mmCIF file of C-alpha atoms in Angstrom:
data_model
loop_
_atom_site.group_PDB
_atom_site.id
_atom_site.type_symbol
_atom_site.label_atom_id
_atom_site.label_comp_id
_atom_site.label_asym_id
_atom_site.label_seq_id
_atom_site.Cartn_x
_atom_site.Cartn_y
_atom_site.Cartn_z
ATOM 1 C CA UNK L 1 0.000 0.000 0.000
ATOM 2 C CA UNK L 2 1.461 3.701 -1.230
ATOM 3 C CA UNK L 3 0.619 6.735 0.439
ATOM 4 C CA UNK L 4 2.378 9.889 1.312
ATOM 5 C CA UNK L 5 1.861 9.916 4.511
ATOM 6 C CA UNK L 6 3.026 8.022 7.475
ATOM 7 C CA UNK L 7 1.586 4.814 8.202
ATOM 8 C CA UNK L 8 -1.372 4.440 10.514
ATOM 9 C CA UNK L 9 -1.865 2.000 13.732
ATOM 10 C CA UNK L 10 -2.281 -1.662 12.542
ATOM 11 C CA UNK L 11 -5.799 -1.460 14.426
ATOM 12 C CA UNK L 12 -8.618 -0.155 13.565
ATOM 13 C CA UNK L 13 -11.727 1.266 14.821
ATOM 14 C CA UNK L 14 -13.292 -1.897 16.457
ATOM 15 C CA UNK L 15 -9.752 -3.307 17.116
ATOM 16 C CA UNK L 16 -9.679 -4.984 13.972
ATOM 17 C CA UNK L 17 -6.094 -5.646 12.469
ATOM 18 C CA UNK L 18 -5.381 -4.110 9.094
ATOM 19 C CA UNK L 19 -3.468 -7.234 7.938
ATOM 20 C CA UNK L 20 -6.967 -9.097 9.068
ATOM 21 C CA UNK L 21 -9.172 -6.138 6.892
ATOM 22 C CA UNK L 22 -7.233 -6.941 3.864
ATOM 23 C CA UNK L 23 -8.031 -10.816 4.214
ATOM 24 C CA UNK L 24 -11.889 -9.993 4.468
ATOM 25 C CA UNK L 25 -12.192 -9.614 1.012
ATOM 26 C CA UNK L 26 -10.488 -12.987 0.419
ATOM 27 C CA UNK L 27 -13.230 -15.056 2.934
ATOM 28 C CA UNK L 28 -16.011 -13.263 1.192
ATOM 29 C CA UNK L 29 -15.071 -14.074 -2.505
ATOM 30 C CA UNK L 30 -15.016 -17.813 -1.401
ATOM 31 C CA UNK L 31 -17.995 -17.644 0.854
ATOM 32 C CA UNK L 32 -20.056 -15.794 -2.192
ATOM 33 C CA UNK L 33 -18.520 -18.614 -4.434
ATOM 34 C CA UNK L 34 -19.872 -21.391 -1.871
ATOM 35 C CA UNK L 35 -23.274 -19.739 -1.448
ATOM 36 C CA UNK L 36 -23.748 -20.097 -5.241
ATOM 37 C CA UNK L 37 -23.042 -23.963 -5.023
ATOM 38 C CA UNK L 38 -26.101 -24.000 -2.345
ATOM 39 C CA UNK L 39 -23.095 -24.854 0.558
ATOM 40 C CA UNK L 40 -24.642 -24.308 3.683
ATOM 41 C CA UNK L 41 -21.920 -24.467 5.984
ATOM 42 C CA UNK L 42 -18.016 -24.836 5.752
ATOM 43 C CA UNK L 43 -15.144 -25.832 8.269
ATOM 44 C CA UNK L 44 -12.585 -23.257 8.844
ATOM 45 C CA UNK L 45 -9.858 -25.536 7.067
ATOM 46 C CA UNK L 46 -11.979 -25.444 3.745
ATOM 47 C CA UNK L 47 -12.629 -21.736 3.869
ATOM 48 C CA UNK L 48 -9.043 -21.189 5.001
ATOM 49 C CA UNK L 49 -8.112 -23.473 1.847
ATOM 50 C CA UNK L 50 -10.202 -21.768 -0.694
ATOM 51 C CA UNK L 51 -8.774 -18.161 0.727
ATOM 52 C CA UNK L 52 -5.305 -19.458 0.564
ATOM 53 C CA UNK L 53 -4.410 -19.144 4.737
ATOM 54 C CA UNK L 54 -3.951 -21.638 7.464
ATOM 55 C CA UNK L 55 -6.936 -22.146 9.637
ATOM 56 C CA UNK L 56 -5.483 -20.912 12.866
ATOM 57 C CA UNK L 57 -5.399 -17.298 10.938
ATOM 58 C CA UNK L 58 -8.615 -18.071 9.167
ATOM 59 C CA UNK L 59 -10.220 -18.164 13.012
ATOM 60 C CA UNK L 60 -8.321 -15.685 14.348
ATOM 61 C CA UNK L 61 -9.494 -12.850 11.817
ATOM 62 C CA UNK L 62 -13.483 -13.817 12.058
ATOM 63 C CA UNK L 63 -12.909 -14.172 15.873
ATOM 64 C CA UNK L 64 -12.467 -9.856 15.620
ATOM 65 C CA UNK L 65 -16.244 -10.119 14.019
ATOM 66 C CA UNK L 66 -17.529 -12.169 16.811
ATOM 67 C CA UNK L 67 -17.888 -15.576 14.648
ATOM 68 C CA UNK L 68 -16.457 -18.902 16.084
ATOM 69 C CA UNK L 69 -18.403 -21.490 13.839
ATOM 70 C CA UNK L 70 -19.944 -24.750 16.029
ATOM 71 C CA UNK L 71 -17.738 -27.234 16.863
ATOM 72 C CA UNK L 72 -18.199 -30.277 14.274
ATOM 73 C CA UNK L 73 -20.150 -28.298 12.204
ATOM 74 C CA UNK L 74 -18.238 -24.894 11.093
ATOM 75 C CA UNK L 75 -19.575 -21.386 9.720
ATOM 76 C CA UNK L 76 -23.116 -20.787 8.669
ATOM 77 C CA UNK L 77 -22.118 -19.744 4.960
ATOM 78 C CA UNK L 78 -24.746 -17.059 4.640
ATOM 79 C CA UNK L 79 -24.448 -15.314 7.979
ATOM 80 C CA UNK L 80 -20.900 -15.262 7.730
ATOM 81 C CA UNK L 81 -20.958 -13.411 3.994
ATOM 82 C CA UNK L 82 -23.550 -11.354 6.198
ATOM 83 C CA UNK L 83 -20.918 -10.800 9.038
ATOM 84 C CA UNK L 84 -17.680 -9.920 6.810
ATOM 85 C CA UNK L 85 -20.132 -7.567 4.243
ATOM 86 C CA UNK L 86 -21.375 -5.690 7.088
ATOM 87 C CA UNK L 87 -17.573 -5.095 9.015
ATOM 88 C CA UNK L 88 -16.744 -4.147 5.004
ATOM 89 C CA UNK L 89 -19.463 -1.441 5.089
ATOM 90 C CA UNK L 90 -20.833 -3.566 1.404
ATOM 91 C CA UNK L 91 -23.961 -3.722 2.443
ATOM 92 C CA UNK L 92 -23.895 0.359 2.518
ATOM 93 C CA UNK L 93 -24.483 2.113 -1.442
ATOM 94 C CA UNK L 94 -20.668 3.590 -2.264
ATOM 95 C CA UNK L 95 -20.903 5.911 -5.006
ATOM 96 C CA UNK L 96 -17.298 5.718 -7.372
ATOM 97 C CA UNK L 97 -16.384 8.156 -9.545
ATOM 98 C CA UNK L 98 -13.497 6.723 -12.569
ATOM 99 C CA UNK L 99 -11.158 9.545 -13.590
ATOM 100 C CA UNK L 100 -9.552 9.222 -16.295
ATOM 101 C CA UNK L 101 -11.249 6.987 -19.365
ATOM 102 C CA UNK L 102 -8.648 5.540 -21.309
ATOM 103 C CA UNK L 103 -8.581 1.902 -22.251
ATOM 104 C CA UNK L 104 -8.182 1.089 -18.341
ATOM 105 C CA UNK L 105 -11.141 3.259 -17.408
ATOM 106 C CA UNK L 106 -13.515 2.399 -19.839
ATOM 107 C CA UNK L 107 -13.229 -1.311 -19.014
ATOM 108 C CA UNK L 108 -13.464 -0.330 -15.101
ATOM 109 C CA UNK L 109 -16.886 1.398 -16.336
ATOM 110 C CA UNK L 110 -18.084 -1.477 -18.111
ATOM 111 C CA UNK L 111 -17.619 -4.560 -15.669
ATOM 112 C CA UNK L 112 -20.825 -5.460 -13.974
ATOM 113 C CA UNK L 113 -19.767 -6.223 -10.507
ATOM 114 C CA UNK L 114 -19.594 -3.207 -8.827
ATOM 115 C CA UNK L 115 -22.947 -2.983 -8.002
ATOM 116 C CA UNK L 116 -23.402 -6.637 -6.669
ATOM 117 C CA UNK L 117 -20.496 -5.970 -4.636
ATOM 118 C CA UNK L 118 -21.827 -2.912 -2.709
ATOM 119 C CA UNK L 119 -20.503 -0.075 -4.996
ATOM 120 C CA UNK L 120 -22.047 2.084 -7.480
ATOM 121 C CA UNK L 121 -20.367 4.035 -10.689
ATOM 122 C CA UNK L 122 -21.640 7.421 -10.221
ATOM 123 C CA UNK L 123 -19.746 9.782 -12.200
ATOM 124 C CA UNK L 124 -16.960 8.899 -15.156
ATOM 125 C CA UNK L 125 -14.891 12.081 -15.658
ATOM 126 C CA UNK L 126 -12.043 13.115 -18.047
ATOM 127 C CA UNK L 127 -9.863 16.249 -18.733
ATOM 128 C CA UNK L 128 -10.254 15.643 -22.163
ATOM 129 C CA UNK L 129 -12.940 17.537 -24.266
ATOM 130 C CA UNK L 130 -13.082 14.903 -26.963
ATOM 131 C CA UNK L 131 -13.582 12.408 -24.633
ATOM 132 C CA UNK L 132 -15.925 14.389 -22.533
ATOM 133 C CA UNK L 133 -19.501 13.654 -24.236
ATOM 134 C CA UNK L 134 -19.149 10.202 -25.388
ATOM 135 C CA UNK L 135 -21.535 7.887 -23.986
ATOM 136 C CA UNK L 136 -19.788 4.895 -22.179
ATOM 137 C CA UNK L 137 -22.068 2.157 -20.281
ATOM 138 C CA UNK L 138 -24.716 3.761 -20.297
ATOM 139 C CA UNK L 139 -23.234 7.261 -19.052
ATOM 140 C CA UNK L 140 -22.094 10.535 -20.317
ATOM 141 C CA UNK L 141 -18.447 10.951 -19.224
ATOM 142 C CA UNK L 142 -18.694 14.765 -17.639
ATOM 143 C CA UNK L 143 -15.393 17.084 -17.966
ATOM 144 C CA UNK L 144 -12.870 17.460 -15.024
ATOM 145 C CA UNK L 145 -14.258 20.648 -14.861
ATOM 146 C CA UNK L 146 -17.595 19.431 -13.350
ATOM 147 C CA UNK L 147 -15.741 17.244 -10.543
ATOM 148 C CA UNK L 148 -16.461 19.144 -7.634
ATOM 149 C CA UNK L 149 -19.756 19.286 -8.450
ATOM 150 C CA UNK L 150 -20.650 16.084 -9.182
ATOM 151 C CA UNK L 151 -18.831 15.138 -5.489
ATOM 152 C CA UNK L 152 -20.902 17.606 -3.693
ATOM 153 C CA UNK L 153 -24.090 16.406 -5.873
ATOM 154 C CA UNK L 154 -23.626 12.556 -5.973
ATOM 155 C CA UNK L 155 -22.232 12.214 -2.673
ATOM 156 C CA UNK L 156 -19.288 10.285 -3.999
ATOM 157 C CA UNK L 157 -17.347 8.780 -1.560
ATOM 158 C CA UNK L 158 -14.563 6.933 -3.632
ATOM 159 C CA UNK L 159 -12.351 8.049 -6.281
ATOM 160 C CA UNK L 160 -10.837 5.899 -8.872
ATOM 161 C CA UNK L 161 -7.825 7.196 -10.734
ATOM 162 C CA UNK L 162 -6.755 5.313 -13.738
ATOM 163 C CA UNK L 163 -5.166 8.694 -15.309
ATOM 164 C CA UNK L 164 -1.444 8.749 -16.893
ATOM 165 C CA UNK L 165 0.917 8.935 -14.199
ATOM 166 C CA UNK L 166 2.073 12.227 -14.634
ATOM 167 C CA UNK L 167 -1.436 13.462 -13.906
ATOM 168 C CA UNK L 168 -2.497 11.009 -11.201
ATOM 169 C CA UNK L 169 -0.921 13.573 -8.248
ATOM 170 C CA UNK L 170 -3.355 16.103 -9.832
ATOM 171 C CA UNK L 171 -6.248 14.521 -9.541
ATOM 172 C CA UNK L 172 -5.874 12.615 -6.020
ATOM 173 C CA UNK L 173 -5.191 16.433 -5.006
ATOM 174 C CA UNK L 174 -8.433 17.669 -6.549
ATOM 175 C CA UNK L 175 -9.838 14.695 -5.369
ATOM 176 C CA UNK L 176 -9.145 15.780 -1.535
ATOM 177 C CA UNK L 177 -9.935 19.333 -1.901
ATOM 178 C CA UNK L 178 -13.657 17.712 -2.810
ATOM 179 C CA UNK L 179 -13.743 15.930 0.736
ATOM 180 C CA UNK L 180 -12.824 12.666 -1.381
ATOM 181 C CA UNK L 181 -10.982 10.849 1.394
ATOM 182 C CA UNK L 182 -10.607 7.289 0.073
ATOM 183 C CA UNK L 183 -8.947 6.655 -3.496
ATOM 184 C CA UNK L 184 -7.801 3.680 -5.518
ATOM 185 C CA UNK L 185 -4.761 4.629 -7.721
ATOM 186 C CA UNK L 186 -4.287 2.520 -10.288
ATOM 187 C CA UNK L 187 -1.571 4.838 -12.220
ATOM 188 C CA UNK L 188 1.853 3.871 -12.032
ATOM 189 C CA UNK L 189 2.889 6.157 -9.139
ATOM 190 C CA UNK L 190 3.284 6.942 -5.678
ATOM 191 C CA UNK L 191 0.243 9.354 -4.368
ATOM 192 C CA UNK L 192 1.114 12.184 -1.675
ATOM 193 C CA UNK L 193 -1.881 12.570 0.182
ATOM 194 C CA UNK L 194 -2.967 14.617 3.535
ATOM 195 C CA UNK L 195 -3.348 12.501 6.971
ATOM 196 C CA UNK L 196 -6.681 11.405 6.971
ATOM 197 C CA UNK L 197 -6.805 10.191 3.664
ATOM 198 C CA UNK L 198 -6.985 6.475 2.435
ATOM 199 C CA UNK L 199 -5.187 5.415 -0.691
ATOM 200 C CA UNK L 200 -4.880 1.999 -1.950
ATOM 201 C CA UNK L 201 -2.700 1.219 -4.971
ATOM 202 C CA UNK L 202 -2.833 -1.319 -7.974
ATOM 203 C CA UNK L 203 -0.029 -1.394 -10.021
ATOM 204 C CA UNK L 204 -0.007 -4.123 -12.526
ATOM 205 C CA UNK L 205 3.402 -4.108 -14.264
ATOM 206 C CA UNK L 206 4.460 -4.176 -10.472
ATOM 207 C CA UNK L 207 2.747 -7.437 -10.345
ATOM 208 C CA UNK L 208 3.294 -8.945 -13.048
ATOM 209 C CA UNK L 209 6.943 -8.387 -12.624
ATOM 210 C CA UNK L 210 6.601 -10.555 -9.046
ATOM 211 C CA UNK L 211 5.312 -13.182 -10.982
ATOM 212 C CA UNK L 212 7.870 -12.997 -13.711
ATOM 213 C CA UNK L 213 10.300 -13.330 -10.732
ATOM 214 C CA UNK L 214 8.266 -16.669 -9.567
ATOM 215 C CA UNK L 215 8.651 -17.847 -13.389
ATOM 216 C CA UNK L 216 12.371 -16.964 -13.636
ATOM 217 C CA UNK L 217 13.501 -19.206 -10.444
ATOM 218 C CA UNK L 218 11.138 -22.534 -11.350
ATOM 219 C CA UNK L 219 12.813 -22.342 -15.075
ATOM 220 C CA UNK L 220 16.054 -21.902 -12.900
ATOM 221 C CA UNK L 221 15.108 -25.025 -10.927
ATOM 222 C CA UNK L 222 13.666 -27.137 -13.582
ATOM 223 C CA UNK L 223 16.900 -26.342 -15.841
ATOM 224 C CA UNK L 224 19.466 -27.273 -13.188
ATOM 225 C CA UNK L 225 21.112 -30.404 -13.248
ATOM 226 C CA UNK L 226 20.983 -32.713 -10.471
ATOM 227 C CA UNK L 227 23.685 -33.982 -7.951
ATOM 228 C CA UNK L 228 26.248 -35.588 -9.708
ATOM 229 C CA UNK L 229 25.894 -39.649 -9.032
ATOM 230 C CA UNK L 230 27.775 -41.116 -6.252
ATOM 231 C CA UNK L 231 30.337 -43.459 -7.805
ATOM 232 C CA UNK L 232 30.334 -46.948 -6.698
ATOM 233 C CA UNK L 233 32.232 -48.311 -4.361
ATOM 234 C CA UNK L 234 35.326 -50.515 -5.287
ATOM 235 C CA UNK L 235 36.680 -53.451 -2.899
ATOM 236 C CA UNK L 236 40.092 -53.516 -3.478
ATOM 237 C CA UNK L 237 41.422 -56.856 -4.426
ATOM 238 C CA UNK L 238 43.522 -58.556 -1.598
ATOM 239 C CA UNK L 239 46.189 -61.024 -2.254
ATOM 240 C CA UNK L 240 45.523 -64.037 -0.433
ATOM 241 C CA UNK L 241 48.833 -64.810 0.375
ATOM 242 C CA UNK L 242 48.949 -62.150 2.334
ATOM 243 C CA UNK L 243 46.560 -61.338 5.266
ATOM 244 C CA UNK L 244 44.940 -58.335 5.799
ATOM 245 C CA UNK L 245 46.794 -55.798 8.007
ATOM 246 C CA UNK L 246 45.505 -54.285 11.248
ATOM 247 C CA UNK L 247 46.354 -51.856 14.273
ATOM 248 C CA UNK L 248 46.896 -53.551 17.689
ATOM 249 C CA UNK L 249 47.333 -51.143 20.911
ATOM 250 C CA UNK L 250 49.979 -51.031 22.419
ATOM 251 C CA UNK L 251 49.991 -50.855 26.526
ATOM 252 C CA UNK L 252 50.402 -46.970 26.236
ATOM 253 C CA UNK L 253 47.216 -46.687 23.570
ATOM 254 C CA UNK L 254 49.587 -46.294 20.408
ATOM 255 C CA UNK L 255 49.854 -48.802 17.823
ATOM 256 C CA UNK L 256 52.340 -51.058 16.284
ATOM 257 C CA UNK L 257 52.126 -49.862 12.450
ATOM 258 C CA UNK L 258 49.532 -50.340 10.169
ATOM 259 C CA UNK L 259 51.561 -53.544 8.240
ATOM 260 C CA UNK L 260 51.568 -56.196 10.545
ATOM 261 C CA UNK L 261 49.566 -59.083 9.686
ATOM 262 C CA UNK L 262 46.792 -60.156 12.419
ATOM 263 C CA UNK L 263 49.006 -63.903 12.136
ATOM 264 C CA UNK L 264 52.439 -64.033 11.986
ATOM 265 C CA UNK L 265 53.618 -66.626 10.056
ATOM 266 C CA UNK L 266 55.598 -70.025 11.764
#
């Protein structure tokens, strides 16, 4: 996460652990998945499974909501998608305005989840004038120029930036001056923003370059060659006219040499 500010306490209002809101999201997309299937109740190892944690963290997070499951039985699948979308504030209407509609914002505009996911596109805004006027999913894209305005008028409560980077800084700034005080910042830069403020960034390339990391080291591993095999081992061949030497202690712990036969000959 990328702000310009320094970071807050890892607890939030109701003592919940920001590491613990950012898995939230996670229980709820396999929960919603699950309710689709008709599941009515999972354990905490499956949920924790299809989230990608261990358990013990799976029922330490929803212990912070106040859900502990039954014993044999696990998590009422419905109450708990209840339980995490209410702690998320989803069950609220969040109105989102997109800023910038380029090839990034106009898909953002069209994709139908928002609004089964508690959030609502209520304003798509660009500084151009050529793009300002077109008619994208069903809306009007408004000028820059009308952003206050349609902050004060929508009651938008979220700002999505998906501008150039250069211009990004820009518009988070105009974005606070509206009373905006929660942004996602999808342009490739680091946001300076007052205390007070909530930014969360996606940077793709940034991702993608993790998981050409993860590529790069299992090509490394699958290319390597293995140990190099463990030759044999070779008895040497012992004349049988003579016997095999050994070491005999002396009294005082040493030895007598290393070439004395165990039988001395008549």
């Amino acid at each position: 996460m990328a702000t310009g500010r320094t970071e807050r306490p890892a607890h939030r209002g109701r003592g919940i652990p920001e590491a613990t809101v950012a898995r939230l999201p996670l229980y709820l997309r396999a929960l919603t998945a699950l309710s689709e299937r008709g599941v009515p109740t999972v354990s905490s190892e499956e949920l924790a499974a299809a989230a990608g944690v261990n358990s013990a963290k799976l029922r330490k997070d929803l212990s912070y909501l106040g859900s502990y499951g039954t014993r044999g039985v696990g998590y009422d699948v419905e109450y708990l998608v209840y339980q995490i979308s209410r702690e998320l504030g989803l069950t609220q209407d969040w109105p989102v305005a997109i800023i910038g509609i380029g090839n990034l914002g106009h898909a953002l505009a069209n994709y139908g989840g928002f609004a089964s996911r508690g959030f609502r596109v209520a304003a798509l805004l660009d500084a151009d004038r050529a793009v300002a006027g077109q008619r994208i999913a069903g809306m009007v894209v408004r000028h820059m120029d009308d952003l206050e305005q349609i902050v004060r008028d929508d009651g938008v409560s979220i700002g999505v930036i998906t501008t150039p980077a250069p211009a990004a800084q820009g518009v988070a700034d105009r974005l606070v001056a509206a009373g905006i005080t929660s942004i996602l910042n999808f342009a490739p830069t680091v946001l300076t923003v007052p205390e007070g403020v909530d930014v969360r960034k996606v940077d793709l390339s940034i991702e993608l370059q993790i998981l050409a990391f993860h590529e790069q080291r299992k090509s490394s591993t699958e290319s390597a060659p293995g140990p190099a095999p463990v030759p044999a081992a070779v008895t040497p061949a012992v004349s049988p006219a003579v016997p095999p030497a050994v070491t005999r202690p002396t009294a005082s712990g040493g030895d007598l040499g290393g070439d004395l036969p165990e039988v001395m000959p008549a």
